Coordinates of C-alpha atoms in Angstrom, one line a residue:
Chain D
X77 CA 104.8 131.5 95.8
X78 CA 102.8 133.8 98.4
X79 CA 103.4 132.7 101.8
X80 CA 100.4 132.8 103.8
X81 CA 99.4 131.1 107.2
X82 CA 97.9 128.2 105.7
X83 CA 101.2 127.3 104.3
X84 CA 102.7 127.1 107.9
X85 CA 99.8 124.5 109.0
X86 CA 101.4 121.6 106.6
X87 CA 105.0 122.2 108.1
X88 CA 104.2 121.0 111.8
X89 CA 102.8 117.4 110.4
X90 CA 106.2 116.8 108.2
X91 CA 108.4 117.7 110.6
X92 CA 106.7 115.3 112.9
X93 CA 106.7 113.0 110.5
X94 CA 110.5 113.5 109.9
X95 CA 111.3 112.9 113.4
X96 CA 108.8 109.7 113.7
X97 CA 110.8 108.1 110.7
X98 CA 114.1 109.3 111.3
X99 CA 113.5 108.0 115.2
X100 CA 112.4 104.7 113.7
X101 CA 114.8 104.0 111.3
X102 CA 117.2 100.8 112.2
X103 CA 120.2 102.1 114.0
X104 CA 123.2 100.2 115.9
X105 CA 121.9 101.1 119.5
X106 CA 118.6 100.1 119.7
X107 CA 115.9 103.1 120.5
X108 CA 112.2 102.6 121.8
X109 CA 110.0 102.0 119.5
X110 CA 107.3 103.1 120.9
X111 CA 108.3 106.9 121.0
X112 CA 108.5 107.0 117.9
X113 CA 105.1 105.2 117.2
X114 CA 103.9 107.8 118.9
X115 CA 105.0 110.7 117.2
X116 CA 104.4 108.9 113.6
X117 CA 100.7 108.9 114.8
X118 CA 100.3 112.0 115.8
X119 CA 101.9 113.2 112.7
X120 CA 99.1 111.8 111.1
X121 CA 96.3 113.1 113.5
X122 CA 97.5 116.4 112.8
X123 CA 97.9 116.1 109.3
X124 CA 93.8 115.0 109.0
X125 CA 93.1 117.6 111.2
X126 CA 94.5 120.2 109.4
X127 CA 94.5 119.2 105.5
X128 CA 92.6 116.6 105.1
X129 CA 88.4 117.3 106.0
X130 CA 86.3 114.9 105.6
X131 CA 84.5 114.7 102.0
X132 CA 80.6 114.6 103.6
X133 CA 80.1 110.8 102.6
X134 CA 80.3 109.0 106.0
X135 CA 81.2 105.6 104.7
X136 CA 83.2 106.6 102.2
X137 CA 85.0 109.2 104.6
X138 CA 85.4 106.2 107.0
X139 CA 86.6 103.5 104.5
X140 CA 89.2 106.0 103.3
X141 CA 90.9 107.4 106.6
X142 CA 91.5 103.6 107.4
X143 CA 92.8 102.3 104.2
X144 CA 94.7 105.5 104.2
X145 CA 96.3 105.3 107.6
X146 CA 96.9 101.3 107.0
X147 CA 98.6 102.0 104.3
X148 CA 100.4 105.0 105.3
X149 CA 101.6 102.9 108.9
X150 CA 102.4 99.8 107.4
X151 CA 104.6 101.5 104.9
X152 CA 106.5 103.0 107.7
X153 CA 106.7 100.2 109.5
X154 CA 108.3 98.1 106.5
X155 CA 110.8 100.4 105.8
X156 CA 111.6 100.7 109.4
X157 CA 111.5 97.0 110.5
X158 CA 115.3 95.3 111.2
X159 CA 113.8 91.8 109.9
X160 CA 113.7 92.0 106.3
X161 CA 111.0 89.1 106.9
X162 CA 109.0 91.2 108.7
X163 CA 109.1 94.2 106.5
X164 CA 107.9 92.0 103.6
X165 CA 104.8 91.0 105.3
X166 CA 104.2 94.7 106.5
X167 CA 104.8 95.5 102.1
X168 CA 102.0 92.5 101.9
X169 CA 99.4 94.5 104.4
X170 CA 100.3 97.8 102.5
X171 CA 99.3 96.4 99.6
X172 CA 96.1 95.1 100.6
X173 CA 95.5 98.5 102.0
X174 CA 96.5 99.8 98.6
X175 CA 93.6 97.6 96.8
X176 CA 91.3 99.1 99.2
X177 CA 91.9 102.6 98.0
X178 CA 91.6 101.5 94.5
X179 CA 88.1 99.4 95.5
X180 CA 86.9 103.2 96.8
X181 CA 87.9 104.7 93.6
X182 CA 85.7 101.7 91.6
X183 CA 88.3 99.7 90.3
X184 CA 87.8 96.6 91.5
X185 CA 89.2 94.6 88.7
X186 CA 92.6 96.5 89.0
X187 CA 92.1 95.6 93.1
X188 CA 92.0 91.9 92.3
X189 CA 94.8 92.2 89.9
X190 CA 96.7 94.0 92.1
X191 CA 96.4 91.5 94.6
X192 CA 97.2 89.0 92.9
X193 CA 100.1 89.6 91.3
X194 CA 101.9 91.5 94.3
X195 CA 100.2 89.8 97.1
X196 CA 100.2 85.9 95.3
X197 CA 103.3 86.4 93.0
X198 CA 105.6 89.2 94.6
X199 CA 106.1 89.1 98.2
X200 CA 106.2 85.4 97.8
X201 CA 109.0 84.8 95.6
X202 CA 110.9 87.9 97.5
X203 CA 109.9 86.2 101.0
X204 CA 111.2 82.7 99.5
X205 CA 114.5 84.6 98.1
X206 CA 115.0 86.6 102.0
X207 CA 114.0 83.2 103.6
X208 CA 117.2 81.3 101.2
X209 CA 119.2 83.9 101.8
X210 CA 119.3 84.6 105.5
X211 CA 119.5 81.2 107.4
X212 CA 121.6 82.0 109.5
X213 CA 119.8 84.9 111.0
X214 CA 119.9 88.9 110.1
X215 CA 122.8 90.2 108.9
X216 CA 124.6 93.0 110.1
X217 CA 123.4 95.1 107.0
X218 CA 119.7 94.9 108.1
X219 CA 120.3 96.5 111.8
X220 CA 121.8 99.9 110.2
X221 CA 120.6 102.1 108.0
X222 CA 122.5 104.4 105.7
X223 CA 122.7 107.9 106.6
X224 CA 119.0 108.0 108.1
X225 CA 118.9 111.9 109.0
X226 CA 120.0 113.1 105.1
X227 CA 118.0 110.3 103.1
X228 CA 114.7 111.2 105.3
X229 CA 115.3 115.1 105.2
X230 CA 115.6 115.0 101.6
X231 CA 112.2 112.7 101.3
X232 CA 110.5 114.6 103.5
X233 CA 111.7 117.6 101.6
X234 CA 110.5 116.4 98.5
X235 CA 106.9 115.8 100.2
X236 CA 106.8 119.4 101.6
X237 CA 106.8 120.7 97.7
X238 CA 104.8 118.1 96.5
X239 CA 102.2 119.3 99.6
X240 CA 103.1 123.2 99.1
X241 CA 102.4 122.9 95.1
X242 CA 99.1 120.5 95.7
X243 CA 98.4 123.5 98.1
X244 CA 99.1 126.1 95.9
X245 CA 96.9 124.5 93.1
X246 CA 93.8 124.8 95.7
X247 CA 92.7 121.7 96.7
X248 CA 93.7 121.1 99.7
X249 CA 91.4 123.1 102.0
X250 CA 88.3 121.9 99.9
X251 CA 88.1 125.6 98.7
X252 CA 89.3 126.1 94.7
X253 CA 91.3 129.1 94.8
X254 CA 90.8 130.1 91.4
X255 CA 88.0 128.2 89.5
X256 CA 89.6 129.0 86.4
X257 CA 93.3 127.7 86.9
X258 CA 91.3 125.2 88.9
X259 CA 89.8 123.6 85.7
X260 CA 92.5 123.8 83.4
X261 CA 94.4 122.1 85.6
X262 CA 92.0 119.1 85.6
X263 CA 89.9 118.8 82.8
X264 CA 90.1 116.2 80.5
X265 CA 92.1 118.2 77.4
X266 CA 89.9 117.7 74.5
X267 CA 93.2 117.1 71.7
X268 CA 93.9 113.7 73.8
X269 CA 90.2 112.0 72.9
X270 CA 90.4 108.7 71.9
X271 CA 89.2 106.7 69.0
X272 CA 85.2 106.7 68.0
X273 CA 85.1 103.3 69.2
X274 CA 85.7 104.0 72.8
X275 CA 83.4 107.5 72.9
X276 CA 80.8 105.5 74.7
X277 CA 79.9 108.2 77.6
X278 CA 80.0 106.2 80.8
X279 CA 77.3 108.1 82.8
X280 CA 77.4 105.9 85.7
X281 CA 80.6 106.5 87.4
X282 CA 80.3 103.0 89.1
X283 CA 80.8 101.8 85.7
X284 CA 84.3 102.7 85.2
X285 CA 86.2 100.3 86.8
X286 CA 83.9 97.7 85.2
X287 CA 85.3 94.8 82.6
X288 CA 83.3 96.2 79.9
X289 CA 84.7 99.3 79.9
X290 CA 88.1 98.8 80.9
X291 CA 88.3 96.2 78.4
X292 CA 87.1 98.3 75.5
X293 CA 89.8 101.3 76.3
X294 CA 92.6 98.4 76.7
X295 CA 92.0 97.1 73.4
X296 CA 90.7 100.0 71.1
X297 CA 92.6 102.9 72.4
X298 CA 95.7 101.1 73.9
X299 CA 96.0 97.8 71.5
X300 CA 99.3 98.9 70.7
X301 CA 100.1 99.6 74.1
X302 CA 99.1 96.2 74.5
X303 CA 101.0 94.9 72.2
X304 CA 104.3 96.1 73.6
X305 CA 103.4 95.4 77.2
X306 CA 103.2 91.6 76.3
X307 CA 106.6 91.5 74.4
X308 CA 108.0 93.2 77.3
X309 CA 106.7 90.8 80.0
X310 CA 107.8 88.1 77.1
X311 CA 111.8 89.6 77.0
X312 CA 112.0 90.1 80.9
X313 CA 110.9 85.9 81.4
X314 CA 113.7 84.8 78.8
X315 CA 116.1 88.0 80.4
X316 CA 115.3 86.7 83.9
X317 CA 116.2 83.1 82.8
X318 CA 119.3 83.7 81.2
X319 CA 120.3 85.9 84.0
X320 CA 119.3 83.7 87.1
X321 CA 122.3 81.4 88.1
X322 CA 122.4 77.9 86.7
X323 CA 122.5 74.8 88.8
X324 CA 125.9 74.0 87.7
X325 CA 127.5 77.0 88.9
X326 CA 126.8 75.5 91.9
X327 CA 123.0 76.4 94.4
X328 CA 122.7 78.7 97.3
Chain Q
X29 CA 83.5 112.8 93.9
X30 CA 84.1 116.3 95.4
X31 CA 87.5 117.8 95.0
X32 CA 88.9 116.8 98.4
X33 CA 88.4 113.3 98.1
X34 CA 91.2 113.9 95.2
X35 CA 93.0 115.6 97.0
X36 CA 93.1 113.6 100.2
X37 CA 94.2 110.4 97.3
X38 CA 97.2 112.5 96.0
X39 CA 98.4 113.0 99.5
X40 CA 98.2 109.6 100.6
X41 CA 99.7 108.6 97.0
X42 CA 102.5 111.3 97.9
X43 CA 103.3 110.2 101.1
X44 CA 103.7 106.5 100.1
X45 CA 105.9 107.7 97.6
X46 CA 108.2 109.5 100.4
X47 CA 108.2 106.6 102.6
X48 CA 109.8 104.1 99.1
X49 CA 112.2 106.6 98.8
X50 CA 113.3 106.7 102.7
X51 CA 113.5 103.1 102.1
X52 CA 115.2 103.1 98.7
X53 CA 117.8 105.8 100.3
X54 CA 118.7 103.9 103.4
X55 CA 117.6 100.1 103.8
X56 CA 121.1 98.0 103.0
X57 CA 119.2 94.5 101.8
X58 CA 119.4 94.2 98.1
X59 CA 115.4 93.1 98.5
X60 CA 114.5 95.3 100.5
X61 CA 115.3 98.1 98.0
X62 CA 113.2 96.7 95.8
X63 CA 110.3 96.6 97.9
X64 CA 110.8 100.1 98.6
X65 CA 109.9 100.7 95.0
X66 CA 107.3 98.5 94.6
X67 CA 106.1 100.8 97.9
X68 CA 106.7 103.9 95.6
X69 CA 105.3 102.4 92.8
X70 CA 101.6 101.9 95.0
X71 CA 102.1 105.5 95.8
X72 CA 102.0 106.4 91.5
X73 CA 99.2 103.8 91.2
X74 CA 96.9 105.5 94.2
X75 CA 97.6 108.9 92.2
X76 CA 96.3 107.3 88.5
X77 CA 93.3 105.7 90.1
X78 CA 92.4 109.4 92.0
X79 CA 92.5 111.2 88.7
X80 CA 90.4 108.6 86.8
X81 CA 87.8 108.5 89.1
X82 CA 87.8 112.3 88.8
X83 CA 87.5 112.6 85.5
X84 CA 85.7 110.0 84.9
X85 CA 86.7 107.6 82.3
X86 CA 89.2 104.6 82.6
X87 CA 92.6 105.9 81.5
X88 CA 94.0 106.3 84.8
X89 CA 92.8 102.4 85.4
X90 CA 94.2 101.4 82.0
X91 CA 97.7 103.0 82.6
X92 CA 97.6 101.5 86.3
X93 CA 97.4 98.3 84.8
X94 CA 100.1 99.0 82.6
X95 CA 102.3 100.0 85.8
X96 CA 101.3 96.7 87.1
X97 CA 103.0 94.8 84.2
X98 CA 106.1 96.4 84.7
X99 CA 106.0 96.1 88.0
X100 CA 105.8 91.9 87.7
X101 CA 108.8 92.4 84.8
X102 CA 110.8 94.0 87.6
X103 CA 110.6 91.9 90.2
X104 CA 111.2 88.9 87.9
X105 CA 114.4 90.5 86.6
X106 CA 115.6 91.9 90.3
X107 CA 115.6 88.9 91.6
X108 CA 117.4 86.3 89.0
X109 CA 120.1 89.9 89.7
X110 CA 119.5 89.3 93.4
X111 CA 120.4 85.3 93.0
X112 CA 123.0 86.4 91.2
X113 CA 124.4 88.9 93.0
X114 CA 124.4 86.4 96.5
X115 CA 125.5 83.8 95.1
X116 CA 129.0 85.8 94.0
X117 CA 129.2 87.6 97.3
X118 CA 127.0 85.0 99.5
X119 CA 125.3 88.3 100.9
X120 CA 122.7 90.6 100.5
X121 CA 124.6 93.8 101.2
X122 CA 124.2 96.4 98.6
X123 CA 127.6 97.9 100.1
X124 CA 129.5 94.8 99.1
X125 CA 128.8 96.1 95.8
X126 CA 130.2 99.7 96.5
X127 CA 133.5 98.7 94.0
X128 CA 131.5 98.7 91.2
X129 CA 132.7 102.2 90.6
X130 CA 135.0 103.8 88.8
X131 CA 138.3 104.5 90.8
X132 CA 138.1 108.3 91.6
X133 CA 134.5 107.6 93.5
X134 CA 134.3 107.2 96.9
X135 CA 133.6 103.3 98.1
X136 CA 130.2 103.2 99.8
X137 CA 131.0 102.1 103.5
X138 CA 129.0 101.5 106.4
X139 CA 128.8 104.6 109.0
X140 CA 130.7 102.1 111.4
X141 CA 132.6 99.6 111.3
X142 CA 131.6 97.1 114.4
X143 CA 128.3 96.2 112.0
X144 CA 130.2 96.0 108.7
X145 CA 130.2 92.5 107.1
X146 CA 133.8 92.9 105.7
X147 CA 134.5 89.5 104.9
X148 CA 134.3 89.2 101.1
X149 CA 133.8 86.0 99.7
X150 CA 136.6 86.1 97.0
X151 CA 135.0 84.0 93.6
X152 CA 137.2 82.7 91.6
X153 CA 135.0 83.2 88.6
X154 CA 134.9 86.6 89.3
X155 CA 137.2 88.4 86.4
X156 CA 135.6 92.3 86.1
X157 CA 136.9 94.0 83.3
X158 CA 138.9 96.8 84.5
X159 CA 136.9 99.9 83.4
X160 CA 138.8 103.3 82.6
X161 CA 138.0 105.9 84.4
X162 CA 135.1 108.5 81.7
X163 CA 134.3 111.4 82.9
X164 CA 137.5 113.4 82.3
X165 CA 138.7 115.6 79.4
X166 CA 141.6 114.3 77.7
X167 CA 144.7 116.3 77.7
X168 CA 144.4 118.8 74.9
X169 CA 147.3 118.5 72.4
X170 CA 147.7 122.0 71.6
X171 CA 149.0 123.8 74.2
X172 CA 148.4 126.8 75.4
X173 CA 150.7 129.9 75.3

């Protein structure tokens, strides 16, 4: 990989973003929170500021910077927060900042979906399980985390090559480095095509989230797929009833 | 859809997946885990959506739905494991659990002790088979000279 001077502009947002996470993370003595609220958003100033320019769309542009940064801050806040009460509402606003992202990339069915089955079924059964569990208050577990400095250097590593390679493909700065390695990389590789039945050009690219078409690539190209997805939701019900304890071993 | 809008998606998607796994890695509540990979799970489904739009066609939507339905199987089965799991040890702490092991690991243990639950509920229903320790080579019978 050639070093250059654009590399060096990503590493000043993820350290920030290192120390905002690893200053938040539960500990035994209690810190300020607010410090490191702080330094969590600036990460993310500098990171637009530097990698991510706006697309030219002024709504669109908009409507993405806040789903983004909801989702981005109420994920840190959730896996920051003491009260695992708390953190489960903050998963709940992550994932409706999550469905707005997918309404921006037109799939509004998967949206609704999405919210319904993490939003309605999810964090519902997760915050009834938390709320049977911890009557008596938070435990002792919830106030400290397990080795915060390593677990978030080695995340944060992880998203520093995941950065450096999206960087290194050309994207990032708007700019494709290479147009050539630029479209083999994304281009749809023509072996992969699908059945005739689902050649249907969609020429409208508002189209694509759509029921019609989405329904027609489930069940042409994926009925299989289909297929197996509905035994497995079938085996994990009878696997989650045998496992869950029986009311004559006694309740909660 | 200009190539920075995708781009600006699979960062977003990437750092949602970083945050799950600072929560995975260090959050002690069995449940809370879990939501950590739900949290990297959105990160995954943010990426699929990106790169359908992009292309144009609904694969990336179709295998997002397809991440969804595994999604719902795994919370279903973590949390009859979670119920499970409490009612045994009538906690939530995944370090409760750290005997699980076989003998030559090290237990999992809090950093400190002042915080550590270590009260364990001892269940009389609670007969683990002894596992042998795997892992090592057997003593060969022909010995060397």
């Amino acid at each position: 990989m050639n070093w250059s001077p654009e590399n060096g502009m990503l590493l000043l947002p993820l350290a920030l973003g290192w120390l905002a996470v690893w200053w938040l993370l539960p500990r035994e003595k209690p810190r300020g929170r607010i410090l490191g609220g702080l330094i969590g958003v600036a990460a993310l100033l500098v990171l637009q500021a530097t990698v991510l320019p706006p697309a030219g769309d002024l709504v669109h542009d908009v409507m993405f910077y806040a789903f983004a940064a909801a989702a981005i801050l109420c994920g840190g806040l959730m896996i920051t927060d003491k009260n695992p009460v708390y953190a489960a509402l903050w998963f709940a606003l992550t994932t409706l900042a999550v469905c707005g992202l997918f309404l921006l990339n037109s799939a509004p069915f998967l949206a609704a979906a999405t919210i319904i089955v993490y939003a309605g079924a999810i964090v519902v059964t997760f915050l009834f399980v938390i709320m049977l569990a911890q009557q008596g208050g938070i435990g002792g577990y919830d106030r400290e985390a397990f080795q915060p400095g390593m677990a978030s250097l080695l995340s944060f590593a992880l998203l520093a090559t995941l950065l450096f390679s999206l960087q290194e493909w050309g994207g990032i700065d708007g700019k494709a480095a290479d147009e050539a390695r630029h479209g083999q990389f994304v281009s749809v590789p023509t072996t992969v095509q699908a059945n005739l039945l689902s050649q249907a050009p969609e020429s409208n690219p508002r189209e694509i989230g759509s029921l019609r078409v989405l329904g027609r690539s489930l069940f042409t190209d994926y009925l299989y797929a289909v297929e197996l997805a509905g035994t497995v939701l079938l085996v994990a019900t009878i696997g989650a009833i045998a496992i869950a304890p029986r009311r004559s071993q006694g309740h909660l | 859809m200009t190539s920075t809008a995708l781009e600006n998606q699979l960062i977003v998607g990437a750092i949602l997946f970083a945050l799950g796994m600072i929560g995975f890695l260090t959050r002690r509540n069995l449940i809370l885990i879990m939501l950590s990979a739900e949290l990297m799970l959105h990160g995954v489904s943010v990426n699929l959506t990106a790169f359908g739009r992009y292309h144009g066609n609904p694969q990336g939507q179709v295998f997002t739905i397809f991440v969804l339905t595994v999604a719902a199987c795994e919370a279903g089965l973590a949390l009859s494991l979670i119920l499970t799991l409490y009612q045994r040890r009538k906690s939530l702490d995944v370090f409760l659990w750290g005997n699980l092991g076989e003998d030559d690991l090290r237990v999992l243990s809090g950093s400190s002790s002042s915080t550590q639950p270590t009260t364990k509920v001892v269940d009389p229903n609670a007969d683990f088979p002894h596992l042998t320790p795997a892992g090592r080579a057997p003593k060969s019978p022909v010995t060397k000279t």
